[in-house]
Every structure is written in structure tokens, then in C-alpha cells.
Amino acid sequence: MSEFGTKLITRLSYIALLAMLALTACNDEKSGKKSEGSSEQGETTQETISLEEAEQMMHQQGSDKLAEQNSFVRYNESNAIFLDPEAPCNKGEEALQDFIVRFSEDKEFQEARCKVRLPEVEQPGIRKCTFTILEPDSTGFFASWLDVEADSASFCTGWLNSEMEQEFVFERLNDGLWYLTDYIGPMT
């Protein structure tokens, strides 16, 4: 993984940890518990902690939210690789990023680059998918890249800790170009 991808993952992990700490503090405040930075009058003092301390505090919380966020770490790693212009998938005759933009916008190009038969019933989620990365929402729904490698990558939609709703599998074939080689989803 490139230095950019590593830094991005570290920053995203740190932001997730800080968000979980803030959520915990809000929940404690709502339930009437005093956090370590609270005074008797209910005023809150600002406290700075290290990343290691934040990880330890979150581990101690045993929160379901933490487990849910950690399950998205693998997707964040794949997203960072996809977004890195120096990643192997974005090198060679055709960059995956460039292919995806054109595949999303050009119906004729999409038809020429599909090596798999899509369902007969045209669904908005298949033919008009923009392959946009979506962080999990309040229901746990997300859209993300998965297992991005030099010559293969999958784009998935679904809910955290559940089965995928859709998975698009792309491969760079012997001609050096990317193709949709498999689709798993409704009506397949």
C-alpha cells in the first residue's frame, strides 16, 4: 500500500475513534453519568488523549458501534487503495479509476465491457450505479470497494455484518483493459 493510503487509513481510524468517544460522552451525559472531564457543576473541561488511550478506552467500552465500525476497516483499506493514483490497479494501460468513471457514464462502453449477463429486468441499482463510496449510514447501509488488487476489484453494496446486496466484480484481462466479469445481486 502507498504512503498516502496508509496515512488515509490512519486518519480515518483516528476520526472513527474520536467519534466513538464523543458518542460515548453524549450517551453518558444523557444518562446522567459524569465523565472524567466533568466538574460538579456539569461544566466540561477539554481533555487531550493519545490515539493509544482512545483505542484502550473504546476497547473497554465494548460497544456494538465499535464492532460495527471495525467491520468497515477492511472496506476503508480497499477504498484507500482504489483512490490512490499510485496503486497498481491504477497503473498500466487503463487505470481502474478512469475505467469506472467511463463505465458509470457511457452505456455503450458499459455494454462493451460486460463479460457477464446482467438480469433481464433493468434495475436502477445495476445499470445506473455510479460506484460511489458511501460510509455506513444509521441503518448500516454502505457502498464500498473490496479486495482491490492490481488486476481485480469488487464493488459492494449492503449492510454491515450482513450479506451483500450487490457485488460487482471487475478484472483486468489479458488485453490490459478492465471488464465487469461477475455480478452477484437481486435476480441473479
Coordinates of C-alpha atoms in Angstrom, one line a residue:
M1 CA 0.0 0.0 0.0
S2 CA 1.3 3.5 -0.7
E3 CA 2.2 6.0 1.9
F4 CA -0.9 8.0 1.0
G5 CA -3.1 5.0 1.6
T6 CA -1.5 4.2 4.9
K7 CA -1.9 7.8 6.1
L8 CA -5.5 7.9 4.9
I9 CA -6.4 4.7 6.8
T10 CA -4.7 6.0 10.0
R11 CA -6.6 9.3 9.8
L12 CA -9.9 7.6 9.2
S13 CA -9.3 5.2 12.1
Y14 CA -8.4 8.1 14.4
I15 CA -11.5 10.0 13.3
A16 CA -13.7 6.9 14.0
L17 CA -12.1 6.6 17.4
L18 CA -12.7 10.3 18.3
A19 CA -16.3 10.0 17.0
M20 CA -16.9 7.0 19.3
L21 CA -15.5 8.8 22.2
A22 CA -17.8 11.8 21.5
L23 CA -20.8 9.4 21.2
T24 CA -19.9 7.8 24.5
A25 CA -19.6 11.1 26.2
C26 CA -23.0 12.2 24.8
N27 CA -24.6 8.9 26.0
D28 CA -23.0 9.4 29.4
E29 CA -24.4 12.9 29.6
K30 CA -27.9 11.8 28.6
S31 CA -27.9 9.1 31.2
G32 CA -26.6 11.4 33.9
K33 CA -23.2 9.8 34.3
K34 CA -20.3 12.2 34.8
S35 CA -17.3 11.7 32.5
E36 CA -13.8 12.2 33.7
G37 CA -13.6 15.7 32.3
S38 CA -16.8 16.9 34.0
S39 CA -17.0 19.1 37.1
E40 CA -19.6 19.0 39.8
Q41 CA -21.5 22.0 38.2
G42 CA -21.8 20.0 34.9
E43 CA -19.2 22.0 33.1
T44 CA -17.0 20.1 30.8
T45 CA -13.2 20.6 30.6
Q46 CA -11.4 19.8 27.4
E47 CA -9.0 16.8 27.7
T48 CA -6.5 15.6 25.2
I49 CA -5.7 11.9 24.9
S50 CA -3.4 9.9 22.7
L51 CA -4.5 7.6 20.0
E52 CA -3.4 4.6 22.1
E53 CA -5.5 5.9 25.1
A54 CA -8.5 6.4 22.8
E55 CA -8.2 2.9 21.5
Q56 CA -7.9 1.5 25.0
M57 CA -11.0 3.5 26.2
M58 CA -13.0 2.3 23.2
H59 CA -11.9 -1.3 23.8
Q60 CA -13.1 -1.0 27.4
Q61 CA -16.5 0.3 26.3
G62 CA -17.3 -3.0 24.4
S63 CA -19.7 -1.0 22.3
D64 CA -21.6 -2.6 19.4
K65 CA -21.0 0.6 17.5
L66 CA -17.2 0.0 17.8
A67 CA -17.6 -3.5 16.4
E68 CA -19.7 -2.2 13.6
Q69 CA -17.1 0.5 12.7
N70 CA -14.3 -2.1 12.9
S71 CA -16.1 -4.3 10.4
F72 CA -15.8 -1.4 7.9
V73 CA -12.0 -1.2 8.3
R74 CA -11.4 -3.7 5.6
Y75 CA -13.6 -1.7 3.2
N76 CA -11.7 1.6 4.2
E77 CA -8.4 -0.1 3.3
S78 CA -9.8 -1.2 -0.1
N79 CA -11.3 2.3 -0.7
A80 CA -7.9 3.9 0.1
I81 CA -6.2 1.6 -2.5
F82 CA -8.8 2.4 -5.2
L83 CA -8.4 6.2 -4.5
D84 CA -4.6 6.1 -4.7
P85 CA -3.4 7.1 -8.2
E86 CA -0.2 5.2 -7.5
A87 CA -1.9 1.9 -6.6
P88 CA -1.2 -1.0 -9.0
C89 CA -4.9 -1.1 -10.1
N90 CA -4.5 2.5 -11.4
K91 CA -1.3 1.8 -13.4
G92 CA -0.9 0.1 -16.8
E93 CA -2.8 0.6 -20.0
E94 CA -6.0 1.5 -18.2
A95 CA -6.4 2.8 -14.6
L96 CA -9.3 1.3 -12.6
Q97 CA -10.5 4.8 -11.6
D98 CA -10.6 6.0 -15.2
F99 CA -12.4 2.9 -16.3
I100 CA -15.1 3.2 -13.5
V101 CA -15.8 6.8 -14.4
R102 CA -16.4 5.9 -18.1
F103 CA -18.2 2.6 -17.2
S104 CA -20.6 4.6 -15.0
E105 CA -21.4 7.3 -17.6
D106 CA -21.3 5.6 -21.0
K107 CA -24.0 2.9 -21.7
E108 CA -22.3 1.7 -24.9
F109 CA -18.9 1.4 -23.2
Q110 CA -20.6 -0.4 -20.3
E111 CA -22.2 -2.9 -22.7
A112 CA -18.9 -3.5 -24.5
R113 CA -17.1 -4.1 -21.2
C114 CA -19.6 -6.5 -19.6
K115 CA -18.4 -10.1 -19.7
V116 CA -21.4 -11.2 -17.6
R117 CA -25.0 -11.2 -18.4
L118 CA -26.9 -8.8 -16.2
P119 CA -30.5 -9.6 -15.2
E120 CA -33.2 -9.1 -17.9
V121 CA -35.2 -6.7 -15.7
E122 CA -33.3 -3.4 -15.7
Q123 CA -32.9 -2.2 -12.2
P124 CA -31.7 1.3 -11.3
G125 CA -29.1 -0.1 -9.0
I126 CA -27.4 -2.1 -11.8
R127 CA -27.3 -0.1 -14.9
K128 CA -27.0 3.3 -13.3
C129 CA -24.6 2.5 -10.4
T130 CA -22.0 5.3 -10.1
F131 CA -19.8 3.2 -7.8
T132 CA -19.7 6.0 -5.3
I133 CA -18.2 5.1 -1.9
L134 CA -20.7 5.5 0.9
E135 CA -19.8 5.3 4.6
P136 CA -22.3 3.2 6.6
D137 CA -25.4 5.2 7.4
S138 CA -27.7 4.9 10.5
T139 CA -29.0 1.6 9.2
G140 CA -25.5 0.2 8.4
F141 CA -26.0 0.5 4.7
F142 CA -22.8 1.2 2.7
A143 CA -21.2 1.1 -0.7
S144 CA -17.5 0.3 -0.9
W145 CA -14.6 -1.2 -2.8
L146 CA -13.5 -4.6 -1.5
D147 CA -10.3 -6.6 -2.2
V148 CA -8.7 -4.1 -4.6
E149 CA -5.7 -5.7 -6.3
A150 CA -3.6 -5.0 -9.3
D151 CA -5.9 -6.8 -11.7
S152 CA -9.1 -7.4 -9.8
A153 CA -11.5 -5.5 -7.6
S154 CA -15.1 -5.8 -6.3
F155 CA -17.6 -3.0 -5.5
C156 CA -20.2 -4.0 -3.0
T157 CA -23.4 -2.5 -1.5
G158 CA -25.1 -3.9 1.5
W159 CA -25.5 -3.7 5.3
L160 CA -22.7 -4.1 7.8
N161 CA -22.4 -7.5 9.4
S162 CA -24.9 -8.9 6.9
E163 CA -25.0 -10.3 3.4
M164 CA -24.1 -8.1 0.5
E165 CA -27.0 -6.7 -1.5
Q166 CA -24.9 -6.4 -4.7
E167 CA -21.3 -7.2 -5.7
F168 CA -19.7 -6.1 -9.0
V169 CA -16.5 -8.0 -9.8
F170 CA -14.1 -6.2 -12.2
E171 CA -11.0 -7.8 -13.7
R172 CA -8.2 -6.5 -15.9
L173 CA -7.9 -9.1 -18.7
N174 CA -5.0 -10.1 -20.9
D175 CA -5.6 -7.0 -23.2
G176 CA -4.8 -4.8 -20.2
L177 CA -8.3 -3.4 -20.0
W178 CA -10.9 -3.6 -17.2
Y179 CA -14.2 -5.5 -17.5
L180 CA -17.2 -6.4 -15.4
T181 CA -16.7 -10.2 -15.1
D182 CA -19.2 -11.1 -12.4
Y183 CA -22.3 -9.7 -10.8
I184 CA -24.0 -11.0 -7.7
G185 CA -27.2 -9.5 -6.6
P186 CA -31.0 -9.5 -6.9
M187 CA -32.4 -11.6 -9.7
T188 CA -29.2 -13.4 -10.4

